[in-house]
Every structure is written in C-alpha cells, then in structure tokens.
C-alpha cells in the first residue's frame, strides 16, 4: 500500500476527463516523506520531511502545453484543476500534433535500501550521529561540529493518455559532517559529504578516520595561505571535476538551451572539443547515484548518455519537445523538482569518465600550479560558455610536488579552452558520485550527482 | 486600494482540532502560484494555479532542564490528519533537545507592522496581471536590433498565512511575491563576436511594469557589452560594488553570523567588537516597504521590527526567533523564519522556524553617487554582476566570476570586463581586514535589491584575478 493508492481512482478519472478533450494528457502524482537528523554540540534537531502529496496534470492544447497542480487530492480538488485545464482546452489553441514521442513505459520500481535510516529509527540514528559528532570533537581545537543524517522517500506515479503507467519510489540517503575550528574570532571549516540512492550503504566511509581527517582539515585551513591569483595550471580533484562536468559543460548540453539558441555548444555538436582521453557522461541509470531515476517525468527510462566520447562532443540531453525539434530521442532527462514545479531537461549523474593517467603522473606535469580540492558549488553559463566553480581548499604544486595548503578559491575561464587544454585525466578503479542540488535558473532544485577523476588543465583562479 | 483580506484560517481550524499540551504553535498556509515561461518574445508555457494548502505543528516539551522540540508538516487537513501530525511531532519532541528551560511565544492578537506586502492588482487577477506585465516587458524588446529575451519566466506567489499558538495567538496576513528571471541575449553584427548574455534575476512584492521597462535599456547594454568585454586586471584593486552585487554577499554572511543560532554556538562576533570601519552601520528591518523579506509578522507571529546589528563598525545586536531568544533569556526580535530552498514564502508551513535576517539596511554615507565613487576609485573596476558571489557563511569569504563590469581608468568608466574572479572576506574577526573594514567610501543613495537596502560602495582593495598573473 503506498501513500497514493487511496487516490488512484480520482487521479485516473481526472486524467481520463482531460484525455477525452485533449490530443494528449498526462499526470504525475507524488507523495514524499523522510527525516533529517541534525546534531551539534548544543542541539539535537529531528526534522521530519513534510507529508506532502499532490498531482500535476499537463495537456497539449494543439498549440502549447498547459498545466495545473494541487495538493488537494479530493474529488473537488482534482476537479478544480481539471476544470481549469478544460477551460484552457476549450479556448481552442490549434491543431498541431503533440511534439515528440509519447512514452508507453509501464512498470513499478522501488529502491530497497540494505541499511535504511528508517529502519534504524530516530533513536538509533541519533546514537550513530552522536558517535560521529564525538569523533570530530575528539580532535583538539575543534570548537563546534555538526552532523546531518537524512533520508527521503519520493514516490511518483506517471500516467499518460498514450498508455504509459509508471510507479517509482526512490529512497535517498545523505550525510554531511562539518567540524569547525576558530582563531581570533574567525571560524573555519572543512567538510565531509556523501549521498546516494539507497540506505547507509550509499554513504560509505562515514567513520572515525574520515571525521578526524575532516577535523584536521578545518584546523589546517585556519593557517592556510591565501589562494594564488591569476592564470595557471590547475589539477581538479574528483569533486571539482564533477562540478566541471555538470555546471560548466553539462548545462550547455541540455537541449532546451539548443532550442532557445542559448547554448555555446549547439554549433559544435559532433566536433572534437577535448583530447581523445576525455569522456563525459550523464547517467540516470547509475546504481546508487544520487541523481538517478528509474523513469523520468515523461515516462522515459533513465539512461546513460555520452556527452563527450573520446574527446568528441557527441550528445545532448533531450525531453520530448527538444527531441522532436532536433531529430533526436528523449534521453530520460525530463525532471520536475516536485509536483508543483514544471518539467525541464535536467541532468542526473554527470561525471568525467576515468582516463589513463596516474595521479603522480599528473602532478609531475605541473611546474607551478594548484590542486583544487573539495568543490562546493558552481554556476552555469550555457550562453556564454564561461566556467565558475568554487572550492573549499587547495594545495600549491611546485615542480611536480604538492606543497602548501591554500584557502578557498574560485576558478574561472572559458569552458572550451579549458577542455582543449586538458593534459591528463586520472584513472580510478571506482567512481564516486557526490550528492548535490541543482536549479534551473534560480529555482526548481532537485538532486543531481557529480563525480569524476583528477583532471589537469589551465584556468584562472583567485581567492573566494 | 486596500490590501485583500486573508481568507485562509487554516491554522485556526487546525488549532481547534489539535489535542496537545502547551506550549505549541501552528502555521497554516494557502499558497497559489502562477507562472508564465518565455521563449523568445513568446509565452511558451502558462502554469497555474499551482495550489498548496498545508500546516505545520510544533510541540515544545520541557525535559530535564531542556526543551524537546517536535515539528511535523502535513497537507492532510482532516481531524485524523491533524492528530497524526501531532503524534509525529510528539514522537520527535521526545528525542530532540534545545538548551533552554522555557519558551515565550507571542500571545493574543498583536498589531502587526504596517507594511505594504500585497499587490492588490495581482491579487485580484493573477494571470491577467502577469499577462499584462509580460506583454509590457517583452514589448520593450520590440524593434531592438540584435538583442532579444531568449529564455525566462515570471512567477507570482499569492500566500495566505495564519498563525496560532497555545498562548492564544491568532493572527493572519497575506503576501504577494514576484520572481523574474530573464536571459537577455545580444547577437549578430558583422564582427562575428559570439553572443553575449545578461541574466536578470529579481524578486519583489509587486509587479512594476514601468520600473521593469525602465531597466531594459541597461540590460540590453550589458548584454551587448558582454560581447566585447575583455578580462579584468589581476591584483589588489579598488572595486565599486552596487547594491545588486552586495545583496549576494552581505545578507548570507551577516544573516548567519548575527543570528541567535550562531551566537549560541559561539560563532557570532562578540558584542562591542569591531567588524567594520566607522562607515558601516547596518540594521535588520522587517518592515521595509515592498521588500520580499517584509511582512507584518514573522513566521511565529511576532510583529516584524527593527534590530540594530552594527553601529559605526561595532557589533550592537543580534536577531532571534522565540526559541533562540529563550536560550539567551531575551525576547524574539521578530526574526523567526521558516525557510526553504527556492522562492521565499513558498511552502513556509513545511519548515520549522529559525532565526534569520529579514531585510538588511545599510546606512548611506557621504561618498556621493556611483559616478563619484568611480572618480574616487582612480584605477580599478566596477562590478555590475557576479555569476554568483559564493558567500561562505562561516568564514565570511566570498568570490565569483565577473559576468559584466567595467574597468575604471583615471576615475572614469572605461571598457567592459568579463571573466576572471573578484573575491575577499566580507566579515572577519575583530583584528583582521575585511570588506567591511576596507570600505573607503559609501554612496549617498541606498536602493532595495532582493533583501538588502544598501548604497553603492567603494572597497579598497579586493583581489581580482584576470587573464594573467
């Protein structure tokens, strides 16, 4: 029995009413839940996710899409939404066929966590969090620390008038630890973060050694030198390489930006953009990937899509509309933040594919440069092709050797110049996907994964 | 035209159904969202109403000299739904801990701050008003050669909030909010330069067609200038920052470090310590007209007010919600905010309150106009827009890529710049330099940008990383 089962009849009736009046109609009903537990030295907070349920209906009017949503799943609440959209259909917009292929996927998918925080319970999770907090606090000089353990369950049902009927339940688990050091009134911190689809098995490495290392990192940052300034050789650690793949490159491959003629990548699809050992992938079907989906919000299965393959820009991410306009196929990339938000072309898990170089070989290539570590965030510029990433810390590189620790930095430059200037891509037996949240513009945040391996290139850096 | 009456009494109804020992509080919200999405000068998608109704119940339970705080939000408005939410909140309260013995919640029906936060025309006909606004906005691009709006949206949120608690509080208010995002693209021409873009991202309480249209010339110029911009210089240089850039730096940092939450964890600057020079005076003002962070009450029902934070460089106060105020044996400053990722004021019922800044107001100075600040800078840069300032709420560091700005040469604006980074530390310890200690001039006229009211400032220096070292 799921949270939506009791509403199936009304939800389906609403869709049938719209399908009888529209060339195409679809619905996405959603129910969410979960718990976030946050501990520091002063407080213990238990924050249950809101018990939200709702539905969005979308119809093709013959000219454009129209949609409406409600959290009221009673007959009256759904009826209001259907009436509003029926009114829109009666205005008679046109006779154009619905763009792109309609999904006909049918199935039921659910995450089965091996070690779920839900099963551990509030008491058990707090006890574990206290252990983690204690590991950080045991390091001299740590004045405060925070640990957040969270899980969420997101159930979605997608049905359309072409026959698709998909149910999926995603369980995601996330952990963030922040030890804080302080000197002369200035707090400083390093951090540890993991997350993925599944239970605690999706946050490997949450142990005493990792917390001690993070705590020592916070203390060291108090003494760190200011970041270097200017254009230089840069080595991105896997977290920063992931941000590059997502923010700097990936956003330009979302094909709705192609349709708007707003991507610097559109004119160069099919061309070489990087050395042959560079590949970048978006993979919505990656097991345990934080941004994975079983099916997207148009009913297309999540899939692996090469964006750059062996140095060539080979693919973009599509929903049904962009696929129709550009002669492509949907790539399982249509995502809504929730039932209240519109569908956009979005990434899932985006990463730099492991390459041929050992880390020592990469460092040996650098006479004077900086290793950028612990990426925190980035912002896209699909129109201009500029890159902007922020990292929490770095290490200077002198004559192939890591030297002094430096503080937080921003990285800037032109994405295509950066890609063409890549001189090495690291090898790695395992790929780690970092959890993050991404907006389309400044809203519509949803979970996305990023990851990769060390990358050597050249860019502008400065303190941030 | 008078503000519309709040017709949602959701918290009051839930309070009637709630069977719980005091202290408790309830927030109810009925929110409707309407959206127009643009592609070029056409409306690509019309959405709305997107309706959500829900409530959040918070139970506060004394336990062993501390408080156990439990919270649960729900959209199930039935008697059984309220009971289930209260039961979950009670379960949570048995595990949570907060270091205070009691909490003082606002009571009765206090008079809220008299502040304009509802656009009556938008309230009366949301989609009609949005269509008119969009038509005006997109029409302002008509006839322009080589500049188009390529992508964007305007979203309106109409929110009705009700608040009730076990101390007898029963208040309600309404707000409107408008979020505009627009990509303005410059293209074409014989020179073959790649397209340039200026990204508009504004939040306000009302639709202001005339004001928005008045900005279109600037947006188009910025997009065109982005095409011919060069990299900024590298080094420690004087930088002029307008309110639009400061609003991405100061509210996140000051809004954290001056909160009761940071003070409780001994991460706030000490009272009386110097964090800026004598030109820096900043307060929190919850009743600033038309600010997207203003409201008659905070999200616990305490009337919004004004709270001094920094006076001529010295720390003079902090802001609190009810819970954190109780930890310091003081009263809430009306800064209880239920926050979420995404638009402020959307689904506030789903979040437990915490102390947060409303609108930060920085006093103007004697630095004159932006042009006079540019003259005072001598050789430096004016930053018109950062991609994102990436403010670090803990360390106070910030820094981001210059999306568009201008070189200052000999006290005059010169060629456009783009790319590279500008960064520094917005707020540091008492003995360390920061942006607030390095403000060498503060402009005469303050303007509202998002949740900051500030004049333009001249900082000497900030670190700029350009094309070469």
JSON list of C-alpha atoms in Angstrom, two decimals, chain A residues 3-85:
[
{"chain": "A", "resi": 3, "resn": "UNK", "atom": "CA", "xyz": [0.59, 6.81, 0.01]},
{"chain": "A", "resi": 4, "resn": "UNK", "atom": "CA", "xyz": [-1.04, 7.43, -3.36]},
{"chain": "A", "resi": 5, "resn": "UNK", "atom": "CA", "xyz": [-3.07, 4.21, -3.60]},
{"chain": "A", "resi": 6, "resn": "UNK", "atom": "CA", "xyz": [-6.12, 5.61, -1.91]},
{"chain": "A", "resi": 7, "resn": "UNK", "atom": "CA", "xyz": [-6.35, 8.35, -4.52]},
{"chain": "A", "resi": 8, "resn": "UNK", "atom": "CA", "xyz": [-5.85, 6.27, -7.65]},
{"chain": "A", "resi": 9, "resn": "UNK", "atom": "CA", "xyz": [-9.47, 6.36, -8.76]},
{"chain": "A", "resi": 10, "resn": "UNK", "atom": "CA", "xyz": [-9.81, 10.15, -8.57]},
{"chain": "A", "resi": 11, "resn": "UNK", "atom": "CA", "xyz": [-6.39, 10.74, -10.11]},
{"chain": "A", "resi": 12, "resn": "UNK", "atom": "CA", "xyz": [-7.15, 8.44, -13.04]},
{"chain": "A", "resi": 13, "resn": "UNK", "atom": "CA", "xyz": [-10.63, 9.86, -13.52]},
{"chain": "A", "resi": 14, "resn": "UNK", "atom": "CA", "xyz": [-9.12, 13.33, -13.79]},
{"chain": "A", "resi": 15, "resn": "UNK", "atom": "CA", "xyz": [-6.68, 12.16, -16.44]},
{"chain": "A", "resi": 16, "resn": "UNK", "atom": "CA", "xyz": [-9.42, 10.40, -18.41]},
{"chain": "A", "resi": 17, "resn": "UNK", "atom": "CA", "xyz": [-11.52, 13.56, -18.44]},
{"chain": "A", "resi": 18, "resn": "UNK", "atom": "CA", "xyz": [-8.62, 15.56, -19.81]},
{"chain": "A", "resi": 19, "resn": "UNK", "atom": "CA", "xyz": [-7.62, 12.86, -22.30]},
{"chain": "A", "resi": 20, "resn": "UNK", "atom": "CA", "xyz": [-11.13, 12.92, -23.75]},
{"chain": "A", "resi": 21, "resn": "UNK", "atom": "CA", "xyz": [-10.72, 16.60, -24.59]},
{"chain": "A", "resi": 22, "resn": "UNK", "atom": "CA", "xyz": [-7.03, 16.95, -25.40]},
{"chain": "A", "resi": 23, "resn": "UNK", "atom": "CA", "xyz": [-4.75, 15.44, -28.06]},
{"chain": "A", "resi": 24, "resn": "UNK", "atom": "CA", "xyz": [-2.51, 14.33, -25.21]},
{"chain": "A", "resi": 25, "resn": "UNK", "atom": "CA", "xyz": [-2.73, 14.43, -21.41]},
{"chain": "A", "resi": 26, "resn": "UNK", "atom": "CA", "xyz": [-0.51, 13.21, -18.62]},
{"chain": "A", "resi": 27, "resn": "UNK", "atom": "CA", "xyz": [-0.29, 13.34, -14.85]},
{"chain": "A", "resi": 28, "resn": "UNK", "atom": "CA", "xyz": [2.43, 13.00, -12.26]},
{"chain": "A", "resi": 29, "resn": "UNK", "atom": "CA", "xyz": [1.22, 12.31, -8.74]},
{"chain": "A", "resi": 30, "resn": "UNK", "atom": "CA", "xyz": [3.73, 12.50, -5.91]},
{"chain": "A", "resi": 31, "resn": "UNK", "atom": "CA", "xyz": [4.00, 11.66, -2.25]},
{"chain": "A", "resi": 32, "resn": "UNK", "atom": "CA", "xyz": [7.06, 12.39, -0.15]},
{"chain": "A", "resi": 33, "resn": "UNK", "atom": "CA", "xyz": [8.43, 11.72, 3.27]},
{"chain": "A", "resi": 34, "resn": "UNK", "atom": "CA", "xyz": [11.59, 11.18, 5.26]},
{"chain": "A", "resi": 35, "resn": "UNK", "atom": "CA", "xyz": [13.55, 12.50, 8.19]},
{"chain": "A", "resi": 36, "resn": "UNK", "atom": "CA", "xyz": [16.59, 14.69, 8.71]},
{"chain": "A", "resi": 37, "resn": "UNK", "atom": "CA", "xyz": [18.52, 14.48, 11.96]},
{"chain": "A", "resi": 38, "resn": "UNK", "atom": "CA", "xyz": [20.99, 17.22, 12.79]},
{"chain": "A", "resi": 39, "resn": "UNK", "atom": "CA", "xyz": [23.27, 17.31, 15.81]},
{"chain": "A", "resi": 40, "resn": "UNK", "atom": "CA", "xyz": [25.78, 19.82, 17.02]},
{"chain": "A", "resi": 41, "resn": "UNK", "atom": "CA", "xyz": [27.24, 20.44, 20.47]},
{"chain": "A", "resi": 42, "resn": "UNK", "atom": "CA", "xyz": [24.20, 22.47, 21.59]},
{"chain": "A", "resi": 43, "resn": "UNK", "atom": "CA", "xyz": [21.16, 20.99, 19.94]},
{"chain": "A", "resi": 44, "resn": "UNK", "atom": "CA", "xyz": [19.59, 17.84, 18.61]},
{"chain": "A", "resi": 45, "resn": "UNK", "atom": "CA", "xyz": [17.08, 18.50, 15.87]},
{"chain": "A", "resi": 46, "resn": "UNK", "atom": "CA", "xyz": [14.78, 15.95, 14.28]},
{"chain": "A", "resi": 47, "resn": "UNK", "atom": "CA", "xyz": [13.11, 17.32, 11.18]},
{"chain": "A", "resi": 48, "resn": "UNK", "atom": "CA", "xyz": [10.59, 15.07, 9.50]},
{"chain": "A", "resi": 49, "resn": "UNK", "atom": "CA", "xyz": [10.07, 15.80, 5.83]},
{"chain": "A", "resi": 50, "resn": "UNK", "atom": "CA", "xyz": [6.63, 17.30, 5.26]},
{"chain": "A", "resi": 51, "resn": "UNK", "atom": "CA", "xyz": [3.91, 14.80, 4.44]},
{"chain": "A", "resi": 52, "resn": "UNK", "atom": "CA", "xyz": [3.20, 16.27, 1.03]},
{"chain": "A", "resi": 53, "resn": "UNK", "atom": "CA", "xyz": [1.01, 14.76, -1.63]},
{"chain": "A", "resi": 54, "resn": "UNK", "atom": "CA", "xyz": [-0.23, 16.21, -4.85]},
{"chain": "A", "resi": 55, "resn": "UNK", "atom": "CA", "xyz": [-0.66, 15.94, -8.57]},
{"chain": "A", "resi": 56, "resn": "UNK", "atom": "CA", "xyz": [0.17, 17.92, -11.68]},
{"chain": "A", "resi": 57, "resn": "UNK", "atom": "CA", "xyz": [-1.76, 17.47, -14.93]},
{"chain": "A", "resi": 58, "resn": "UNK", "atom": "CA", "xyz": [-0.34, 18.60, -18.25]},
{"chain": "A", "resi": 59, "resn": "UNK", "atom": "CA", "xyz": [-2.21, 18.81, -21.54]},
{"chain": "A", "resi": 60, "resn": "UNK", "atom": "CA", "xyz": [-1.26, 19.63, -25.11]},
{"chain": "A", "resi": 61, "resn": "UNK", "atom": "CA", "xyz": [-3.72, 22.21, -26.43]},
{"chain": "A", "resi": 62, "resn": "UNK", "atom": "CA", "xyz": [-2.84, 21.80, -30.08]},
{"chain": "A", "resi": 63, "resn": "UNK", "atom": "CA", "xyz": [-0.53, 24.78, -29.84]},
{"chain": "A", "resi": 64, "resn": "UNK", "atom": "CA", "xyz": [1.20, 24.73, -26.48]},
{"chain": "A", "resi": 65, "resn": "UNK", "atom": "CA", "xyz": [1.38, 22.99, -23.13]},
{"chain": "A", "resi": 66, "resn": "UNK", "atom": "CA", "xyz": [-0.78, 23.98, -20.20]},
{"chain": "A", "resi": 67, "resn": "UNK", "atom": "CA", "xyz": [-0.63, 22.55, -16.73]},
{"chain": "A", "resi": 68, "resn": "UNK", "atom": "CA", "xyz": [-2.05, 22.95, -13.24]},
{"chain": "A", "resi": 69, "resn": "UNK", "atom": "CA", "xyz": [-1.36, 21.28, -9.91]},
{"chain": "A", "resi": 70, "resn": "UNK", "atom": "CA", "xyz": [-2.88, 20.83, -6.49]},
{"chain": "A", "resi": 71, "resn": "UNK", "atom": "CA", "xyz": [-2.17, 19.29, -3.11]},
{"chain": "A", "resi": 72, "resn": "UNK", "atom": "CA", "xyz": [-5.88, 18.66, -2.65]},
{"chain": "A", "resi": 73, "resn": "UNK", "atom": "CA", "xyz": [-6.43, 15.08, -3.85]},
{"chain": "A", "resi": 74, "resn": "UNK", "atom": "CA", "xyz": [-10.13, 15.03, -3.07]},
{"chain": "A", "resi": 75, "resn": "UNK", "atom": "CA", "xyz": [-12.62, 14.79, -5.92]},
{"chain": "A", "resi": 76, "resn": "UNK", "atom": "CA", "xyz": [-13.24, 18.52, -5.57]},
{"chain": "A", "resi": 77, "resn": "UNK", "atom": "CA", "xyz": [-9.56, 19.47, -5.57]},
{"chain": "A", "resi": 78, "resn": "UNK", "atom": "CA", "xyz": [-8.75, 17.39, -8.64]},
{"chain": "A", "resi": 79, "resn": "UNK", "atom": "CA", "xyz": [-11.98, 18.54, -10.27]},
{"chain": "A", "resi": 80, "resn": "UNK", "atom": "CA", "xyz": [-10.91, 22.19, -9.94]},
{"chain": "A", "resi": 81, "resn": "UNK", "atom": "CA", "xyz": [-7.64, 21.51, -11.70]},
{"chain": "A", "resi": 82, "resn": "UNK", "atom": "CA", "xyz": [-9.34, 19.53, -14.46]},
{"chain": "A", "resi": 83, "resn": "UNK", "atom": "CA", "xyz": [-11.89, 22.31, -14.96]},
{"chain": "A", "resi": 84, "resn": "UNK", "atom": "CA", "xyz": [-9.15, 24.92, -15.21]},
{"chain": "A", "resi": 85, "resn": "UNK", "atom": "CA", "xyz": [-7.33, 22.92, -17.90]}
]
